[in-house]
Structures are given as structure tokens and as C-alpha cells.
Amino acid sequence: MSKKSILWIIALILGAAVVLAIINGVVKNETGIDYGDKVKTFNAVVLENKKTTLLVEPLEGEDELKSSDKITVSVVKDGAVFEDLSSFKVGSTVKITYDGTIMESYPAQIRAIKVEAAK
């Protein structure tokens, strides 16, 4: 097989990969992690703040309340460092965006994509 044929095969494979990625419709958050269509959001009241984790209670009517009445929330940034959540005061309402995964423990645990003050 000639060198030119090998280059054409490589170009064809790379082109197919790009087309598949576009067709797949990759959804990414601010960290660049692909969560597909599993991203979920819920509102909760802060029960406890430990600077890098929040203990929250989902508001009445939220689906997450079916999993647990208390959920520990943390936000990982840069792969290993936890984001500072100390600005959220006990009693405040927060909006939590996460990848749809709830670790079933008590309290349940969520690795959030983003935590912000609820409006």
C-alpha cells in the first residue's frame, strides 16, 4: 500500500469521526465535561454549609426529594479541587445543576456542575 493511500485512509477516518461528533450533538458544561441530555436542575434550602459542601433539603415537589430528604452537594473544579460554596447562607434557597446522578447514601450525595442562588 502506498504512502498516499495510507494518508487518504487516515483522512477518511478523521473526517468520519468529526461527522459522528457533530451528529451526536455533544453537550458540554463550563468544565468541558460531556453530560449528554442527563443534566438536571432542582431547588433546595441550605441546611448546613461546610465551605466546600452544602447539606440541602430539596423543595416540596422536586423529584430529588423522592431519593432523599437531605442531600450533600459539592462542586468539583479542575478535576480535584472543590469549589468554595461559603457564600451560600443557611436558610437560603439555591438552584443546583447536576449530571443526573444521585449517590444513594444518607444523606444522599450529588457532585454538582453548578450551584447558584435561586431566583
Short mmCIF file of N, CA and C in Angstrom, two decimals:
data_model
loop_
_atom_site.label_atom_id
_atom_site.label_comp_id
_atom_site.label_asym_id
_atom_site.label_seq_id
_atom_site.Cartn_x
_atom_site.Cartn_y
_atom_site.Cartn_z
N MET A 1 0.86 -1.18 0.00
CA MET A 1 0.00 0.00 0.00
C MET A 1 0.90 1.24 0.00
N SER A 2 0.58 2.18 -0.84
CA SER A 2 1.42 3.37 -0.97
C SER A 2 1.17 4.34 0.19
N LYS A 3 2.12 5.23 0.34
CA LYS A 3 2.03 6.24 1.39
C LYS A 3 0.82 7.14 1.18
N LYS A 4 0.51 7.43 -0.07
CA LYS A 4 -0.62 8.28 -0.40
C LYS A 4 -1.94 7.61 0.00
N SER A 5 -2.05 6.31 -0.21
CA SER A 5 -3.26 5.56 0.16
C SER A 5 -3.46 5.57 1.67
N ILE A 6 -2.40 5.41 2.41
CA ILE A 6 -2.48 5.42 3.88
C ILE A 6 -2.95 6.78 4.38
N LEU A 7 -2.42 7.86 3.79
CA LEU A 7 -2.85 9.20 4.18
C LEU A 7 -4.33 9.42 3.88
N TRP A 8 -4.81 8.92 2.75
CA TRP A 8 -6.24 9.05 2.41
C TRP A 8 -7.11 8.29 3.40
N ILE A 9 -6.68 7.12 3.80
CA ILE A 9 -7.44 6.32 4.78
C ILE A 9 -7.51 7.04 6.12
N ILE A 10 -6.38 7.59 6.56
CA ILE A 10 -6.35 8.33 7.83
C ILE A 10 -7.26 9.55 7.75
N ALA A 11 -7.21 10.29 6.63
CA ALA A 11 -8.06 11.47 6.46
C ALA A 11 -9.54 11.07 6.46
N LEU A 12 -9.86 9.96 5.83
CA LEU A 12 -11.24 9.47 5.79
C LEU A 12 -11.73 9.11 7.20
N ILE A 13 -10.91 8.44 7.97
CA ILE A 13 -11.27 8.06 9.35
C ILE A 13 -11.48 9.31 10.21
N LEU A 14 -10.57 10.27 10.11
CA LEU A 14 -10.71 11.51 10.88
C LEU A 14 -11.97 12.28 10.47
N GLY A 15 -12.24 12.34 9.18
CA GLY A 15 -13.45 13.01 8.69
C GLY A 15 -14.71 12.34 9.22
N ALA A 16 -14.73 11.02 9.22
CA ALA A 16 -15.88 10.28 9.74
C ALA A 16 -16.07 10.56 11.23
N ALA A 17 -14.97 10.63 11.98
CA ALA A 17 -15.06 10.92 13.42
C ALA A 17 -15.65 12.30 13.67
N VAL A 18 -15.25 13.28 12.87
CA VAL A 18 -15.78 14.64 13.02
C VAL A 18 -17.27 14.66 12.71
N VAL A 19 -17.68 14.01 11.64
CA VAL A 19 -19.10 13.96 11.27
C VAL A 19 -19.91 13.29 12.38
N LEU A 20 -19.42 12.18 12.93
CA LEU A 20 -20.13 11.50 14.01
C LEU A 20 -20.26 12.38 15.25
N ALA A 21 -19.21 13.13 15.57
CA ALA A 21 -19.26 14.03 16.72
C ALA A 21 -20.31 15.12 16.51
N ILE A 22 -20.40 15.64 15.31
CA ILE A 22 -21.40 16.68 15.01
C ILE A 22 -22.81 16.10 15.07
N ILE A 23 -23.00 14.93 14.49
CA ILE A 23 -24.32 14.28 14.51
C ILE A 23 -24.74 13.95 15.93
N ASN A 24 -23.79 13.53 16.75
CA ASN A 24 -24.07 13.16 18.14
C ASN A 24 -24.55 14.36 18.96
N GLY A 25 -24.21 15.57 18.56
CA GLY A 25 -24.66 16.77 19.28
C GLY A 25 -24.11 16.83 20.69
N VAL A 26 -22.81 16.84 20.82
CA VAL A 26 -22.17 16.85 22.13
C VAL A 26 -22.60 18.07 22.93
N VAL A 27 -23.06 17.85 24.18
CA VAL A 27 -23.45 18.92 25.09
C VAL A 27 -22.41 18.97 26.19
N LYS A 28 -21.82 20.15 26.39
CA LYS A 28 -20.79 20.29 27.42
C LYS A 28 -21.14 21.43 28.34
N ASN A 29 -20.68 21.30 29.60
CA ASN A 29 -20.87 22.39 30.54
C ASN A 29 -19.62 23.26 30.54
N GLU A 30 -19.52 24.17 31.48
CA GLU A 30 -18.39 25.10 31.52
C GLU A 30 -17.05 24.39 31.73
N THR A 31 -17.04 23.20 32.32
CA THR A 31 -15.79 22.48 32.55
C THR A 31 -15.39 21.64 31.35
N GLY A 32 -16.26 21.56 30.34
CA GLY A 32 -15.94 20.79 29.15
C GLY A 32 -16.32 19.32 29.26
N ILE A 33 -16.96 18.91 30.34
CA ILE A 33 -17.35 17.52 30.52
C ILE A 33 -18.67 17.28 29.80
N ASP A 34 -18.74 16.18 29.07
CA ASP A 34 -19.94 15.84 28.30
C ASP A 34 -20.95 15.13 29.21
N TYR A 35 -22.11 15.75 29.41
CA TYR A 35 -23.17 15.14 30.22
C TYR A 35 -24.35 14.71 29.37
N GLY A 36 -24.27 14.89 28.06
CA GLY A 36 -25.37 14.50 27.19
C GLY A 36 -26.65 15.18 27.61
N ASP A 37 -27.75 14.42 27.63
CA ASP A 37 -29.04 15.01 27.99
C ASP A 37 -29.46 14.67 29.42
N LYS A 38 -28.51 14.25 30.26
CA LYS A 38 -28.83 13.85 31.63
C LYS A 38 -28.83 15.01 32.62
N VAL A 39 -28.45 16.20 32.21
CA VAL A 39 -28.33 17.33 33.13
C VAL A 39 -29.69 17.65 33.75
N LYS A 40 -29.70 17.77 35.09
CA LYS A 40 -30.93 18.08 35.82
C LYS A 40 -30.69 19.27 36.74
N THR A 41 -31.78 19.93 37.11
CA THR A 41 -31.72 21.09 38.00
C THR A 41 -32.83 20.97 39.03
N PHE A 42 -32.53 21.37 40.27
CA PHE A 42 -33.56 21.43 41.31
C PHE A 42 -33.24 22.54 42.30
N ASN A 43 -34.26 22.97 43.03
CA ASN A 43 -34.11 23.99 44.06
C ASN A 43 -34.15 23.34 45.43
N ALA A 44 -33.36 23.89 46.35
CA ALA A 44 -33.28 23.33 47.70
C ALA A 44 -32.94 24.42 48.70
N VAL A 45 -33.22 24.13 49.97
CA VAL A 45 -32.89 25.04 51.07
C VAL A 45 -31.59 24.55 51.71
N VAL A 46 -30.66 25.47 51.97
CA VAL A 46 -29.39 25.12 52.61
C VAL A 46 -29.64 24.88 54.10
N LEU A 47 -29.29 23.67 54.56
CA LEU A 47 -29.42 23.32 55.97
C LEU A 47 -28.11 23.52 56.72
N GLU A 48 -26.99 23.32 56.00
CA GLU A 48 -25.67 23.40 56.62
C GLU A 48 -24.65 23.75 55.54
N ASN A 49 -23.65 24.57 55.89
CA ASN A 49 -22.61 24.95 54.94
C ASN A 49 -21.25 24.64 55.56
N LYS A 50 -20.48 23.77 54.90
CA LYS A 50 -19.13 23.42 55.36
C LYS A 50 -18.07 23.92 54.38
N LYS A 51 -18.31 25.05 53.77
CA LYS A 51 -17.42 25.75 52.84
C LYS A 51 -17.30 25.07 51.48
N THR A 52 -16.97 23.79 51.41
CA THR A 52 -16.86 23.11 50.12
C THR A 52 -18.01 22.12 49.88
N THR A 53 -18.87 21.95 50.88
CA THR A 53 -20.07 21.11 50.71
C THR A 53 -21.27 21.80 51.35
N LEU A 54 -22.43 21.54 50.77
CA LEU A 54 -23.68 22.04 51.34
C LEU A 54 -24.56 20.85 51.67
N LEU A 55 -25.23 20.91 52.81
CA LEU A 55 -26.28 19.95 53.11
C LEU A 55 -27.58 20.67 52.80
N VAL A 56 -28.37 20.11 51.87
CA VAL A 56 -29.58 20.79 51.43
C VAL A 56 -30.79 19.88 51.57
N GLU A 57 -31.97 20.52 51.59
CA GLU A 57 -33.25 19.80 51.56
C GLU A 57 -33.99 20.25 50.31
N PRO A 58 -34.25 19.32 49.37
CA PRO A 58 -34.98 19.71 48.16
C PRO A 58 -36.35 20.29 48.51
N LEU A 59 -36.77 21.29 47.74
CA LEU A 59 -38.08 21.90 47.97
C LEU A 59 -39.19 20.91 47.64
N GLU A 60 -40.34 21.12 48.26
CA GLU A 60 -41.52 20.29 48.02
C GLU A 60 -41.82 20.27 46.52
N GLY A 61 -42.07 19.08 45.99
CA GLY A 61 -42.38 18.93 44.57
C GLY A 61 -41.19 18.59 43.69
N GLU A 62 -39.97 18.72 44.21
CA GLU A 62 -38.78 18.38 43.43
C GLU A 62 -38.61 16.85 43.38
N ASP A 63 -38.25 16.30 42.23
CA ASP A 63 -38.07 14.85 42.08
C ASP A 63 -36.99 14.30 43.01
N GLU A 64 -35.97 15.10 43.29
CA GLU A 64 -34.87 14.65 44.13
C GLU A 64 -35.33 14.34 45.55
N LEU A 65 -36.44 14.92 45.98
CA LEU A 65 -36.99 14.66 47.31
C LEU A 65 -37.43 13.20 47.44
N LYS A 66 -37.73 12.55 46.31
CA LYS A 66 -38.09 11.13 46.32
C LYS A 66 -36.89 10.26 46.66
N SER A 67 -35.67 10.74 46.37
CA SER A 67 -34.46 9.98 46.68
C SER A 67 -34.05 10.16 48.13
N SER A 68 -34.13 11.40 48.62
CA SER A 68 -33.70 11.67 50.00
C SER A 68 -34.19 13.05 50.43
N ASP A 69 -34.45 13.19 51.73
CA ASP A 69 -34.85 14.49 52.24
C ASP A 69 -33.65 15.39 52.51
N LYS A 70 -32.45 14.80 52.54
CA LYS A 70 -31.21 15.57 52.72
C LYS A 70 -30.19 15.10 51.70
N ILE A 71 -29.51 16.08 51.09
CA ILE A 71 -28.51 15.77 50.06
C ILE A 71 -27.27 16.61 50.32
N THR A 72 -26.11 15.95 50.31
CA THR A 72 -24.84 16.66 50.40
C THR A 72 -24.40 17.01 48.98
N VAL A 73 -24.08 18.29 48.76
CA VAL A 73 -23.74 18.78 47.43
C VAL A 73 -22.32 19.33 47.44
N SER A 74 -21.53 18.94 46.44
CA SER A 74 -20.20 19.52 46.25
C SER A 74 -20.02 19.80 44.76
N VAL A 75 -19.13 20.74 44.45
CA VAL A 75 -18.83 21.08 43.06
C VAL A 75 -17.33 20.89 42.87
N VAL A 76 -16.96 19.98 41.97
CA VAL A 76 -15.55 19.74 41.69
C VAL A 76 -15.12 20.63 40.54
N LYS A 77 -14.00 21.32 40.72
CA LYS A 77 -13.44 22.10 39.61
C LYS A 77 -11.98 21.71 39.45
N ASP A 78 -11.47 21.80 38.27
CA ASP A 78 -10.08 21.43 37.96
C ASP A 78 -9.78 19.98 38.33
N GLY A 79 -10.79 19.12 38.28
CA GLY A 79 -10.57 17.69 38.47
C GLY A 79 -10.46 17.21 39.90
N ALA A 80 -9.90 18.00 40.81
CA ALA A 80 -9.69 17.50 42.16
C ALA A 80 -10.03 18.51 43.25
N VAL A 81 -10.06 19.78 42.92
CA VAL A 81 -10.29 20.82 43.92
C VAL A 81 -11.79 21.09 44.03
N PHE A 82 -12.28 21.22 45.25
CA PHE A 82 -13.68 21.53 45.45
C PHE A 82 -13.89 23.04 45.41
N GLU A 83 -14.96 23.47 44.76
CA GLU A 83 -15.29 24.89 44.66
C GLU A 83 -15.74 25.42 46.02
N ASP A 84 -15.39 26.67 46.31
CA ASP A 84 -15.79 27.32 47.56
C ASP A 84 -17.27 27.68 47.49
N LEU A 85 -18.06 27.13 48.40
CA LEU A 85 -19.50 27.38 48.45
C LEU A 85 -19.90 28.19 49.67
N SER A 86 -18.94 28.82 50.32
CA SER A 86 -19.20 29.51 51.59
C SER A 86 -20.14 30.71 51.47
N SER A 87 -20.39 31.19 50.26
CA SER A 87 -21.27 32.36 50.10
C SER A 87 -22.75 32.02 50.29
N PHE A 88 -23.09 30.74 50.30
CA PHE A 88 -24.49 30.33 50.46
C PHE A 88 -24.81 30.15 51.94
N LYS A 89 -25.70 30.98 52.44
CA LYS A 89 -26.02 31.00 53.87
C LYS A 89 -27.08 29.96 54.22
N VAL A 90 -27.03 29.48 55.46
CA VAL A 90 -28.04 28.55 55.97
C VAL A 90 -29.40 29.22 55.87
N GLY A 91 -30.39 28.50 55.34
CA GLY A 91 -31.73 29.04 55.16
C GLY A 91 -31.99 29.61 53.78
N SER A 92 -30.93 29.85 53.01
CA SER A 92 -31.13 30.40 51.66
C SER A 92 -31.54 29.29 50.70
N THR A 93 -32.18 29.70 49.60
CA THR A 93 -32.61 28.75 48.58
C THR A 93 -31.61 28.80 47.42
N VAL A 94 -31.17 27.60 46.99
CA VAL A 94 -30.19 27.50 45.92
C VAL A 94 -30.74 26.67 44.77
N LYS A 95 -30.21 26.94 43.58
CA LYS A 95 -30.54 26.17 42.38
C LYS A 95 -29.32 25.31 42.07
N ILE A 96 -29.51 24.00 42.03
CA ILE A 96 -28.41 23.06 41.85
C ILE A 96 -28.55 22.38 40.49
N THR A 97 -27.49 22.45 39.69
CA THR A 97 -27.45 21.77 38.40
C THR A 97 -26.45 20.63 38.52
N TYR A 98 -26.88 19.41 38.13
CA TYR A 98 -26.00 18.25 38.27
C TYR A 98 -26.22 17.29 37.10
N ASP A 99 -25.40 16.24 37.05
CA ASP A 99 -25.42 15.33 35.90
C ASP A 99 -26.50 14.27 35.94
N GLY A 100 -27.41 14.34 36.89
CA GLY A 100 -28.49 13.37 36.99
C GLY A 100 -28.20 12.19 37.89
N THR A 101 -26.96 12.11 38.40
CA THR A 101 -26.57 11.00 39.27
C THR A 101 -26.70 11.40 40.73
N ILE A 102 -27.45 10.60 41.50
CA ILE A 102 -27.56 10.79 42.95
C ILE A 102 -26.99 9.55 43.61
N MET A 103 -25.95 9.73 44.43
CA MET A 103 -25.37 8.60 45.16
C MET A 103 -26.27 8.28 46.34
N GLU A 104 -26.81 7.08 46.36
CA GLU A 104 -27.80 6.68 47.36
C GLU A 104 -27.13 6.29 48.67
N SER A 105 -26.94 7.26 49.52
CA SER A 105 -26.44 7.07 50.88
C SER A 105 -27.34 7.95 51.74
N TYR A 106 -27.04 8.09 53.02
CA TYR A 106 -27.81 9.06 53.80
C TYR A 106 -26.85 9.93 54.58
N PRO A 107 -26.88 11.22 54.33
CA PRO A 107 -27.66 11.86 53.28
C PRO A 107 -27.14 11.47 51.89
N ALA A 108 -28.02 11.58 50.90
CA ALA A 108 -27.62 11.30 49.51
C ALA A 108 -26.52 12.29 49.11
N GLN A 109 -25.80 11.98 48.04
CA GLN A 109 -24.70 12.85 47.60
C GLN A 109 -24.84 13.18 46.12
N ILE A 110 -24.50 14.41 45.79
CA ILE A 110 -24.51 14.88 44.40
C ILE A 110 -23.22 15.64 44.14
N ARG A 111 -22.59 15.35 43.00
CA ARG A 111 -21.49 16.16 42.50
C ARG A 111 -22.12 17.13 41.51
N ALA A 112 -22.27 18.36 41.93
CA ALA A 112 -22.97 19.36 41.11
C ALA A 112 -22.06 19.93 40.03
N ILE A 113 -22.69 20.36 38.95
CA ILE A 113 -21.99 21.09 37.90
C ILE A 113 -21.93 22.56 38.30
N LYS A 114 -23.04 23.03 38.91
CA LYS A 114 -23.12 24.43 39.30
C LYS A 114 -24.12 24.58 40.44
N VAL A 115 -23.81 25.49 41.38
CA VAL A 115 -24.73 25.88 42.45
C VAL A 115 -24.84 27.39 42.40
N GLU A 116 -26.08 27.89 42.39
CA GLU A 116 -26.29 29.33 42.35
C GLU A 116 -27.49 29.70 43.20
N ALA A 117 -27.58 30.97 43.57
CA ALA A 117 -28.73 31.44 44.35
C ALA A 117 -29.98 31.32 43.49
N ALA A 118 -31.06 30.79 44.09
CA ALA A 118 -32.32 30.66 43.36
C ALA A 118 -32.99 32.01 43.24
N LYS A 119 -33.70 32.20 42.16
CA LYS A 119 -34.36 33.49 41.93
C LYS A 119 -35.79 33.44 42.34
#
